[in-house]
PDB file of C-alpha atoms in Angstrom:
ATOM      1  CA  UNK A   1     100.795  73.699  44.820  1.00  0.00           C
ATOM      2  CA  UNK A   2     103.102  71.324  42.129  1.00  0.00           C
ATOM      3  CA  UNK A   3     106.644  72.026  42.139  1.00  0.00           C
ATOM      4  CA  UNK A   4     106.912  73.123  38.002  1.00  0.00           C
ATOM      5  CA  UNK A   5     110.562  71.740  38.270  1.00  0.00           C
ATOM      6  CA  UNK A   6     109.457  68.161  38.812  1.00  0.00           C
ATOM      7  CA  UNK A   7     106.039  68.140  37.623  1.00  0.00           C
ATOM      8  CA  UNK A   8     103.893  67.836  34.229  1.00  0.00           C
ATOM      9  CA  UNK A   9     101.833  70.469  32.218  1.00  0.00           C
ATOM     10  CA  UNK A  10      98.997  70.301  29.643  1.00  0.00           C
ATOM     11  CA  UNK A  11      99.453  73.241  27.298  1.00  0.00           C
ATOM     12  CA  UNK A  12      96.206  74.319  25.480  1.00  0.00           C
ATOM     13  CA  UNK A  13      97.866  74.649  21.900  1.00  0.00           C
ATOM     14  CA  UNK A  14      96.094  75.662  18.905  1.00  0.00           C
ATOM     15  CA  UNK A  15      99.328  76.681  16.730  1.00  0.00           C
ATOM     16  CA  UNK A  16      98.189  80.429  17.391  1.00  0.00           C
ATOM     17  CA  UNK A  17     100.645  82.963  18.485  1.00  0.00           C
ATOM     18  CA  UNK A  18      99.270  82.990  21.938  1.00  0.00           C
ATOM     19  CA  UNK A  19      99.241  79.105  22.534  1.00  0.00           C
ATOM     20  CA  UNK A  20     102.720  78.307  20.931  1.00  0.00           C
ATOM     21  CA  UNK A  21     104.314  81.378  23.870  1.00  0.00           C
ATOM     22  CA  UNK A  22     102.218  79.757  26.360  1.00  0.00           C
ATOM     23  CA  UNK A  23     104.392  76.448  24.993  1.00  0.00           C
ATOM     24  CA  UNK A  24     107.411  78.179  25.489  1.00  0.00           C
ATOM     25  CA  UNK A  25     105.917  79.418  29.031  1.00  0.00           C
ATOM     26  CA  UNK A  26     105.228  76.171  30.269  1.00  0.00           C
ATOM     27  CA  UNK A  27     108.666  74.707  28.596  1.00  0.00           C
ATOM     28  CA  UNK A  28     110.780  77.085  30.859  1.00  0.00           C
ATOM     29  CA  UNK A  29     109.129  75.895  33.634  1.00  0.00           C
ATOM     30  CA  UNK A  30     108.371  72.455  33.688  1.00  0.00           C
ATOM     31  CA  UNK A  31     110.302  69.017  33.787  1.00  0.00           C
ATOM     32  CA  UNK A  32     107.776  67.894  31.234  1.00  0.00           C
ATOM     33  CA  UNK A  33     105.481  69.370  28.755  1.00  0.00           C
ATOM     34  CA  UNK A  34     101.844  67.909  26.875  1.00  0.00           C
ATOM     35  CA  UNK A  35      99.868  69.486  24.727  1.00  0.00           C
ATOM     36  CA  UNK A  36      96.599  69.677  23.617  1.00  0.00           C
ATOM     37  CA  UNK A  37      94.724  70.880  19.892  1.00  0.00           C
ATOM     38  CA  UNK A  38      91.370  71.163  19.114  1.00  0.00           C
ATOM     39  CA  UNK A  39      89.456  70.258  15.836  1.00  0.00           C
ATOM     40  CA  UNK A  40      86.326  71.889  16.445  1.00  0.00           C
ATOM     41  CA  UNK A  41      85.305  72.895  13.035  1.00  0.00           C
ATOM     42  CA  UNK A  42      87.001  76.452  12.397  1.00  0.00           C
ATOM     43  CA  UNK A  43      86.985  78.141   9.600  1.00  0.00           C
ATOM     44  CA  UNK A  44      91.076  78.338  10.338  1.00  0.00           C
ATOM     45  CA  UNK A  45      91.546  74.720  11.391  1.00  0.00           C
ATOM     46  CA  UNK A  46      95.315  75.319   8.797  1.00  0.00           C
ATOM     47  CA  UNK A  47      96.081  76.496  12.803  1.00  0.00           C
ATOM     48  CA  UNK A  48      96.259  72.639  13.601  1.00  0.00           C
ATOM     49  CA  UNK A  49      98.821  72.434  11.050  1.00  0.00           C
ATOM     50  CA  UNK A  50     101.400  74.960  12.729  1.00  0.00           C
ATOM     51  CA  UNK A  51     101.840  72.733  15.441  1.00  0.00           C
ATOM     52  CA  UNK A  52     104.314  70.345  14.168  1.00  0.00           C
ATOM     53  CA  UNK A  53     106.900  73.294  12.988  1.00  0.00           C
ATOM     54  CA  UNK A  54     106.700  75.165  16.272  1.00  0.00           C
ATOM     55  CA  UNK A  55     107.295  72.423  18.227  1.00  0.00           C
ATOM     56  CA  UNK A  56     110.034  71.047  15.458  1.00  0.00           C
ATOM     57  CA  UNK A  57     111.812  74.727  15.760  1.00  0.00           C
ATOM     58  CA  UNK A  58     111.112  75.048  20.115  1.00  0.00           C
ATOM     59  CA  UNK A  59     113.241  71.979  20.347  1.00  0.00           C
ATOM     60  CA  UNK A  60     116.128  73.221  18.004  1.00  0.00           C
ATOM     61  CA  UNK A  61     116.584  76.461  20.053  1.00  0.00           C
ATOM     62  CA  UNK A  62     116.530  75.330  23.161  1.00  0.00           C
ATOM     63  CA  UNK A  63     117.975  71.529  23.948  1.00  0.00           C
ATOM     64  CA  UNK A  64     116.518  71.293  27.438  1.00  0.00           C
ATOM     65  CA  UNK A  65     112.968  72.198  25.866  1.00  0.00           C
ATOM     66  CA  UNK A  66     113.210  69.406  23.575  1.00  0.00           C
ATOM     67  CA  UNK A  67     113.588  67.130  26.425  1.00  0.00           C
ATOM     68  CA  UNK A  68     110.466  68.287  28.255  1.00  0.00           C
ATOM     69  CA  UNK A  69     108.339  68.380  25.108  1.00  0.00           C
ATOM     70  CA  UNK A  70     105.875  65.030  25.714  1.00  0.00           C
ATOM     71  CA  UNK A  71     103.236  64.040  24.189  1.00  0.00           C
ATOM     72  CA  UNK A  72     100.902  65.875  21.388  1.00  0.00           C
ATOM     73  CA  UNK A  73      96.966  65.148  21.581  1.00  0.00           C
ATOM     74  CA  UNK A  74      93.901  65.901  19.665  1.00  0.00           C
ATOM     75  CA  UNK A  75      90.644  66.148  20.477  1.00  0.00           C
ATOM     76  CA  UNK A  76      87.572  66.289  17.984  1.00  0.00           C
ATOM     77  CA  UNK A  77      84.544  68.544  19.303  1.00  0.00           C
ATOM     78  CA  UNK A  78      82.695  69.029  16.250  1.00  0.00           C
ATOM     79  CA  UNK A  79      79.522  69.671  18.410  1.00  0.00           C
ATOM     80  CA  UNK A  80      80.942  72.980  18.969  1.00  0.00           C
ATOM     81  CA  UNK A  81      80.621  73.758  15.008  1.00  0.00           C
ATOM     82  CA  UNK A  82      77.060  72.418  14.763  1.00  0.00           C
ATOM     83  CA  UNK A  83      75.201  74.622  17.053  1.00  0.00           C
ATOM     84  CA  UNK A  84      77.636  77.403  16.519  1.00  0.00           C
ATOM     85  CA  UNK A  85      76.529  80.251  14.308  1.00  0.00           C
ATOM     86  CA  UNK A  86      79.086  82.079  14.086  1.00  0.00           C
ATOM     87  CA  UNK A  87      82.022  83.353  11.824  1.00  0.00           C
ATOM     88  CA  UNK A  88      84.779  80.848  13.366  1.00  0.00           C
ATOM     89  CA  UNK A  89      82.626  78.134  11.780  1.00  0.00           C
ATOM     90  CA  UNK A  90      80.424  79.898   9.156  1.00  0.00           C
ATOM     91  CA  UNK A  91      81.776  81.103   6.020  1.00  0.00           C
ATOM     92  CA  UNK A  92      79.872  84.285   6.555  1.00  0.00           C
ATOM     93  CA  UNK A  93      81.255  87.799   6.806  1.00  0.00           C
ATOM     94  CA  UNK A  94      83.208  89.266   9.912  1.00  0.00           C
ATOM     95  CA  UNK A  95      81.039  91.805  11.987  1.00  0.00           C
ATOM     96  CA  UNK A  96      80.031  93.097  15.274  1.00  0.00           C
ATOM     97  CA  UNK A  97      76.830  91.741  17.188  1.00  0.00           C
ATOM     98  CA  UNK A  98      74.209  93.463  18.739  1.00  0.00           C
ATOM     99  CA  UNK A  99      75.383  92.607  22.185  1.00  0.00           C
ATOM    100  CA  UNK A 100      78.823  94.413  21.399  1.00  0.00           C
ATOM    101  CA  UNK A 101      80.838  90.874  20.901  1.00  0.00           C
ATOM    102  CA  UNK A 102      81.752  89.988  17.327  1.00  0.00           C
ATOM    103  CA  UNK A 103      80.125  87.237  15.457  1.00  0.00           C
ATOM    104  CA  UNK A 104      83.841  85.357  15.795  1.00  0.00           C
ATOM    105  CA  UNK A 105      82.701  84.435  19.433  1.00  0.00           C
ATOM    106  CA  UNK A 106      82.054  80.991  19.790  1.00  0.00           C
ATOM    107  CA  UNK A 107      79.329  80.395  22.803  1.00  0.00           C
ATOM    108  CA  UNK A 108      81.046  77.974  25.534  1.00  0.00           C
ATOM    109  CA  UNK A 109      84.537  77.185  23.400  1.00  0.00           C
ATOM    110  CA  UNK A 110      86.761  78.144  25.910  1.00  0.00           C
ATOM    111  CA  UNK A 111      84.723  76.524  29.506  1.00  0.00           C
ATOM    112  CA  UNK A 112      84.411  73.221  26.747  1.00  0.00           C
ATOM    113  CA  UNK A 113      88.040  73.486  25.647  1.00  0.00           C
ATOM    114  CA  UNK A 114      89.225  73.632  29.798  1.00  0.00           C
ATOM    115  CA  UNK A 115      86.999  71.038  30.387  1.00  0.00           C
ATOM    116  CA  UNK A 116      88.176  68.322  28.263  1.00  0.00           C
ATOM    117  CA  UNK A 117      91.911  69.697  28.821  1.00  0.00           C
ATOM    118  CA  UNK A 118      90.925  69.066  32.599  1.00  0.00           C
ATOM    119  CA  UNK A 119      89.392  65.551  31.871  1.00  0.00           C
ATOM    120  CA  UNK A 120      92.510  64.367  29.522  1.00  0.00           C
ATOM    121  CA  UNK A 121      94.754  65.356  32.318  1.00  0.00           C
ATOM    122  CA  UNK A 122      92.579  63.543  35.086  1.00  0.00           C
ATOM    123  CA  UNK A 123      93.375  60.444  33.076  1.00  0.00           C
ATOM    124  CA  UNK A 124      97.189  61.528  32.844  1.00  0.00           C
ATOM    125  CA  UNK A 125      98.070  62.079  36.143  1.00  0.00           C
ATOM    126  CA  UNK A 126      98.576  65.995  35.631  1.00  0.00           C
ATOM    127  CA  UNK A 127      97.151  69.025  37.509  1.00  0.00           C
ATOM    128  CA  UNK A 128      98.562  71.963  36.060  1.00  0.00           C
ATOM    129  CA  UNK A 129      97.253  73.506  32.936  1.00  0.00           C
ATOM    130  CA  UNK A 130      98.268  76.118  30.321  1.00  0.00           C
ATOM    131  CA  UNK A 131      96.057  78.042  28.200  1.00  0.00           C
ATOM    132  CA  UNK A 132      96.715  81.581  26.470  1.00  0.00           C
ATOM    133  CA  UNK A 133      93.288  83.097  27.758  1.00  0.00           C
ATOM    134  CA  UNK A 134      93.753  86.955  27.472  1.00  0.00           C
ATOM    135  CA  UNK A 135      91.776  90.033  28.782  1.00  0.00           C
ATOM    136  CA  UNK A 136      93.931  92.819  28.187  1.00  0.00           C
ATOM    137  CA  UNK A 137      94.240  92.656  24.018  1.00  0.00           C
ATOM    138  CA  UNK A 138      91.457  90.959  23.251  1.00  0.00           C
ATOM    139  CA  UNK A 139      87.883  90.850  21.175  1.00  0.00           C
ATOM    140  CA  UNK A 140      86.119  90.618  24.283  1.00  0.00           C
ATOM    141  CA  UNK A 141      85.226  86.917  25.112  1.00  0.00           C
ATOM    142  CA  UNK A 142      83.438  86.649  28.025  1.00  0.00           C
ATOM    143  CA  UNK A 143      85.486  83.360  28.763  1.00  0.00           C
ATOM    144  CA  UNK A 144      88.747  84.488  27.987  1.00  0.00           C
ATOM    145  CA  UNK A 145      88.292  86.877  31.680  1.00  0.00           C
ATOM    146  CA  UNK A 146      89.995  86.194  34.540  1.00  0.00           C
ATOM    147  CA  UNK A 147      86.542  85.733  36.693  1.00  0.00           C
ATOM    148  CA  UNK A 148      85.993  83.153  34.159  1.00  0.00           C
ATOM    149  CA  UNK A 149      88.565  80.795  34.283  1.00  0.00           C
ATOM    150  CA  UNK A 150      89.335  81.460  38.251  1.00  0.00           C
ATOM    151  CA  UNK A 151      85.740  80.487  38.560  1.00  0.00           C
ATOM    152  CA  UNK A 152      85.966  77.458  36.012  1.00  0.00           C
ATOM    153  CA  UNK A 153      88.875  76.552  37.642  1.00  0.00           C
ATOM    154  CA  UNK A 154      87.188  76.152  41.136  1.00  0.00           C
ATOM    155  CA  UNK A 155      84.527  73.744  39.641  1.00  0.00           C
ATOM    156  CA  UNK A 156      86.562  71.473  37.622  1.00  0.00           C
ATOM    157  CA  UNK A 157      88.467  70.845  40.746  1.00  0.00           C
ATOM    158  CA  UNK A 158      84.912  70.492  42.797  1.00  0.00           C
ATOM    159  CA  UNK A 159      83.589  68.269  40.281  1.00  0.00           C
ATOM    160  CA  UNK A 160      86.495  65.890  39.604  1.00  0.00           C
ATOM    161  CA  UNK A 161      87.760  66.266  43.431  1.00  0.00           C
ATOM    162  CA  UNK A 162      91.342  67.541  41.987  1.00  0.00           C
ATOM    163  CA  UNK A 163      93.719  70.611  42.627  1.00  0.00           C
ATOM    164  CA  UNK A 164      94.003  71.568  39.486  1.00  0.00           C
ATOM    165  CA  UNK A 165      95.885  74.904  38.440  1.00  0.00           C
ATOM    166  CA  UNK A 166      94.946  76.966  35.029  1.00  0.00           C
ATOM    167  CA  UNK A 167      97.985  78.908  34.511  1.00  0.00           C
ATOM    168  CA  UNK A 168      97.151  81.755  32.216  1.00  0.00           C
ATOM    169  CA  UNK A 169     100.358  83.562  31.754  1.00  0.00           C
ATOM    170  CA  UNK A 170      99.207  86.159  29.288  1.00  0.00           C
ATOM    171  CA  UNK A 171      96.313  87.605  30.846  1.00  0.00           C
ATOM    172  CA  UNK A 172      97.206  90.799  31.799  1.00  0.00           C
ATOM    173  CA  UNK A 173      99.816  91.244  28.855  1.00  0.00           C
ATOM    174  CA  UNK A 174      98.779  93.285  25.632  1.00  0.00           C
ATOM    175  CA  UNK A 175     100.027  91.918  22.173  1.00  0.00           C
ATOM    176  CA  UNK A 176     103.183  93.554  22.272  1.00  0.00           C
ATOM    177  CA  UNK A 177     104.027  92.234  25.640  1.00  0.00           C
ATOM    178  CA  UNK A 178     103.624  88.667  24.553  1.00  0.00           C
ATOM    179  CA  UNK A 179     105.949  89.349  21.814  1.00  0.00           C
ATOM    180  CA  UNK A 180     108.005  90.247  24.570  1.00  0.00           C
ATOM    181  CA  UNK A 181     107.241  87.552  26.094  1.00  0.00           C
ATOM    182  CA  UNK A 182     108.622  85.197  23.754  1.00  0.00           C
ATOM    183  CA  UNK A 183     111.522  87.388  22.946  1.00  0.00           C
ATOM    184  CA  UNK A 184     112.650  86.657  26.553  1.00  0.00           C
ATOM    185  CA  UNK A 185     111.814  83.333  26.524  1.00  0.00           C
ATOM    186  CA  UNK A 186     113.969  82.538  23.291  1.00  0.00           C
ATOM    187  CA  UNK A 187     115.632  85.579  21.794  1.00  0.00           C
ATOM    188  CA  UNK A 188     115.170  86.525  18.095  1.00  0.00           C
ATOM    189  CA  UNK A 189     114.832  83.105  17.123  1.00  0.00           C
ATOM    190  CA  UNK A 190     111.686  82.163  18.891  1.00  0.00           C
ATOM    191  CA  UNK A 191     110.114  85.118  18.027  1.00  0.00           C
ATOM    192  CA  UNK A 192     110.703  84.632  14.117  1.00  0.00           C
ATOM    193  CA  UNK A 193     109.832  80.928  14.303  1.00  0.00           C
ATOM    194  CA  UNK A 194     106.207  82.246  16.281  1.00  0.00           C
ATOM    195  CA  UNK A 195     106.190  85.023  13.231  1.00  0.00           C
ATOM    196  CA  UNK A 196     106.736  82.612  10.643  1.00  0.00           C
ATOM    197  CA  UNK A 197     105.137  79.485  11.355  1.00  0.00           C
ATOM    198  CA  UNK A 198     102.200  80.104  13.989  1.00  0.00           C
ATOM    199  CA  UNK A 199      98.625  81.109  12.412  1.00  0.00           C
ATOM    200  CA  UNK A 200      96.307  83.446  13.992  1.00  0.00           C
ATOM    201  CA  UNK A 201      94.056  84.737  11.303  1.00  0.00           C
ATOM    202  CA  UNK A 202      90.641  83.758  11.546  1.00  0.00           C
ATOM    203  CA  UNK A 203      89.936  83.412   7.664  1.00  0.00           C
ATOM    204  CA  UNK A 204      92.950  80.662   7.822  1.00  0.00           C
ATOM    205  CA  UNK A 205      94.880  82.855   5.307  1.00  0.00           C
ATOM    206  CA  UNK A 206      98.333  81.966   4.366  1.00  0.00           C
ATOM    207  CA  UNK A 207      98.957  83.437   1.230  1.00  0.00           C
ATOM    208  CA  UNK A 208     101.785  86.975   1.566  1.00  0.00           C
ATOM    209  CA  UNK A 209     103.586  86.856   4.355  1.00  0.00           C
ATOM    210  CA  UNK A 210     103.446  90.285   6.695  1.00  0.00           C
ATOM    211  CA  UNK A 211     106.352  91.542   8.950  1.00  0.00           C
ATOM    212  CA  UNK A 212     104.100  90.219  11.828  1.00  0.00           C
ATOM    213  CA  UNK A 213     103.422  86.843   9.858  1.00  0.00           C
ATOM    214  CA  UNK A 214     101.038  85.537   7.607  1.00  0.00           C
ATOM    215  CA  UNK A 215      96.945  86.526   7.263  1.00  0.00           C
ATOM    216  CA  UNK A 216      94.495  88.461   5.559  1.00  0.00           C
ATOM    217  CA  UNK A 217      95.342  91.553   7.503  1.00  0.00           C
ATOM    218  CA  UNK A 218      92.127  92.852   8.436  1.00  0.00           C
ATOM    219  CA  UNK A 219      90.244  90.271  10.464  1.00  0.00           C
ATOM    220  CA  UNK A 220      90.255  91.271  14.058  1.00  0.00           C
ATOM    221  CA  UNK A 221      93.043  88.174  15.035  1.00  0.00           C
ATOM    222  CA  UNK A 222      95.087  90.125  12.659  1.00  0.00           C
ATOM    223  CA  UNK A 223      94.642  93.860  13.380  1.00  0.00           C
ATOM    224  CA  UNK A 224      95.591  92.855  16.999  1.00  0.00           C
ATOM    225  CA  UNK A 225      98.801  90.866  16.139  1.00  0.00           C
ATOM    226  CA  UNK A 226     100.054  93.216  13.379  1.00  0.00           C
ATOM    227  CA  UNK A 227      99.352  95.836  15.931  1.00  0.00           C
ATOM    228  CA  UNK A 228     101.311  94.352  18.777  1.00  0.00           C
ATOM    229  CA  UNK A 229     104.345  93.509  16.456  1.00  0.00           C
ATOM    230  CA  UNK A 230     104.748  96.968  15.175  1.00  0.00           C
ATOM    231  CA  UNK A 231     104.752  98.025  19.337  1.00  0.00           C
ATOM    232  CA  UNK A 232     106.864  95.577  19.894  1.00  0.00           C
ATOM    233  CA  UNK A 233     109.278  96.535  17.396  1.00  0.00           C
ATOM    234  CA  UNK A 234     109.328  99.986  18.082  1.00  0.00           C
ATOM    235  CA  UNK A 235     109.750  99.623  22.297  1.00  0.00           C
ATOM    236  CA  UNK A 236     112.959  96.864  21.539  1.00  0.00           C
ATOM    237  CA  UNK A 237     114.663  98.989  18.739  1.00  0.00           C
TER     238      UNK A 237
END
C-alpha cells in the first residue's frame, strides 16, 4: 500500500459534484494530485467546462491544495456515444427501462472510464486512483457497485501486473453526506464553490440557478442533488 503523503493520485473528474469532492478527497491526502475528464459524447459535456473554476477556486481556499494540484488530462472516447443508445448521448426523453435501470445508463462507461484512468496512470508512474463511484444515492448503475469496481480493480492489476488502488471515497455516503463531505473538507467555501460552479444535470442545463446549484430540476442527477442539499442543510443548521 502507497503512503498518500508522498505519493501521486489520478482523480476521475468530470466537473460533477461527486468528482470535484473526490478532488478535494484526494487533495487532503496526497503530496500530488492528476486528474482525468472524459469527452465521451454526453448530452452534458458543459460538465467538462466546470473543471477549470473548481480547480481555480480549490487552490484559492486551501494553499497547500494548490501545490498538490498536477496535471489536468483529457481523454476522447467517442466510441462510447456511437453504440450507446441511451439518454446521456441521445437527445431523447428521460425514462425508466424495462430492466428497472433508466435509459441514462450508459453500458460499460464506468469499467471503460477505470480502464483508461488505469492505462494513463501505467504510463505516469501512479497506482492510486480516485473516482466518485456511489451505491448508496444512486440511479442504480450496475458499475457504480462496490463488487464492481473491487472486482475491476483486481483485473486491471492482473492484466497490467500493477498494485493499483481505486479509492472510492463516497460509496457508502448518501447525497447529503457528500455535502458533508466537502463541508469538512473546506468549510462553507468549498461547498458554495461545488454549488456554484460544478454541473450535475444530465440535460447540461445552466440557465436559473437553485439553492443546490444550477439544472433543470427534474432529471434524476438533479432530484438526487437538490435532495441531498436540502438534508444537508437541515442536519448542519
Amino acid at each position: 500500500m502507497t503512503d498518500p503523503s508522498t505519493s501521486t493520485a489520478l482523480v476521475l473528474f468530470s466537473g460533477g459534484q461527486d468528482s470535484a469532492t473526490c478532488l478535494a478527497w484526494a487533495l487532503d491526502r496526497f503530496a500530488r494530485v492528476e486528474t482525468l475528464g472524459f469527452a465521451y459524447g454526453q448530452r452534458h459535456a458543459v460538465e467538462l467546462d466546470s473543471r477549470a473554476k473548481l480547480i481555480d477556486g480549490m487552490k484559492a481556499i486551501n494553499p497547500a491544495w494548490a501545490t498538490r494540484i498536477g496535471d489536468s488530462h483529457t481523454l476522447d472516447i467517442p466510441t462510447l456515444s456511437s453504440i450507446s443508445e441511451t439518454a446521456l448521448t441521445r437527445d431523447v426523453a428521460i425514462e425508466m427501462g424495462a430492466d428497472g435501470l433508466p435509459n441514462t445508463f450508459v453500458p460499460g462507461r464506468n469499467l471503460v472510464f477505470l480502464t483508461f484512468a488505469a492505462a494513463l496512470a501505467y504510463r505516469r508512474g501512479i497506482t492510486d486512483i480516485v473516482g466518485g463511484m456511489c451505491e448508496t444515492d444512486y440511479s442504480g448503475y450496475p458499475d457504480c457497485r462496490d463488487d464492481t469496481i473491487k472486482a475491476l480493480n483486481s483485473a486491471l492489476n492482473l492484466g497490467m501486473a500493477k498494485d493499483f488502488q481505486l479509492h472510492t471515497p463516497l460509496m457508502w455516503l448518501d447525497k447529503a453526506a457528500t455535502w458533508g463531505l466537502a463541508n469538512d473538507l473546506g468549510g462553507e467555501a468549498l461547498t458554495d464553490l461545488i454549488r456554484e460552479h460544478s454541473h450535475t444535470c444530465y440535460l447540461g442545463e445552466r440557465g436559473a440557478l437553485h439553492d443546490w446549484g444550477y439544472g433543470c430540476g427534474k432529471c434524476p442527477a438533479c432530484e438526487l442533488r437538490a435532495k441531498g442539499w436540502r438534508e444537508f442543510k437541515a442536519t448542519s443548521a
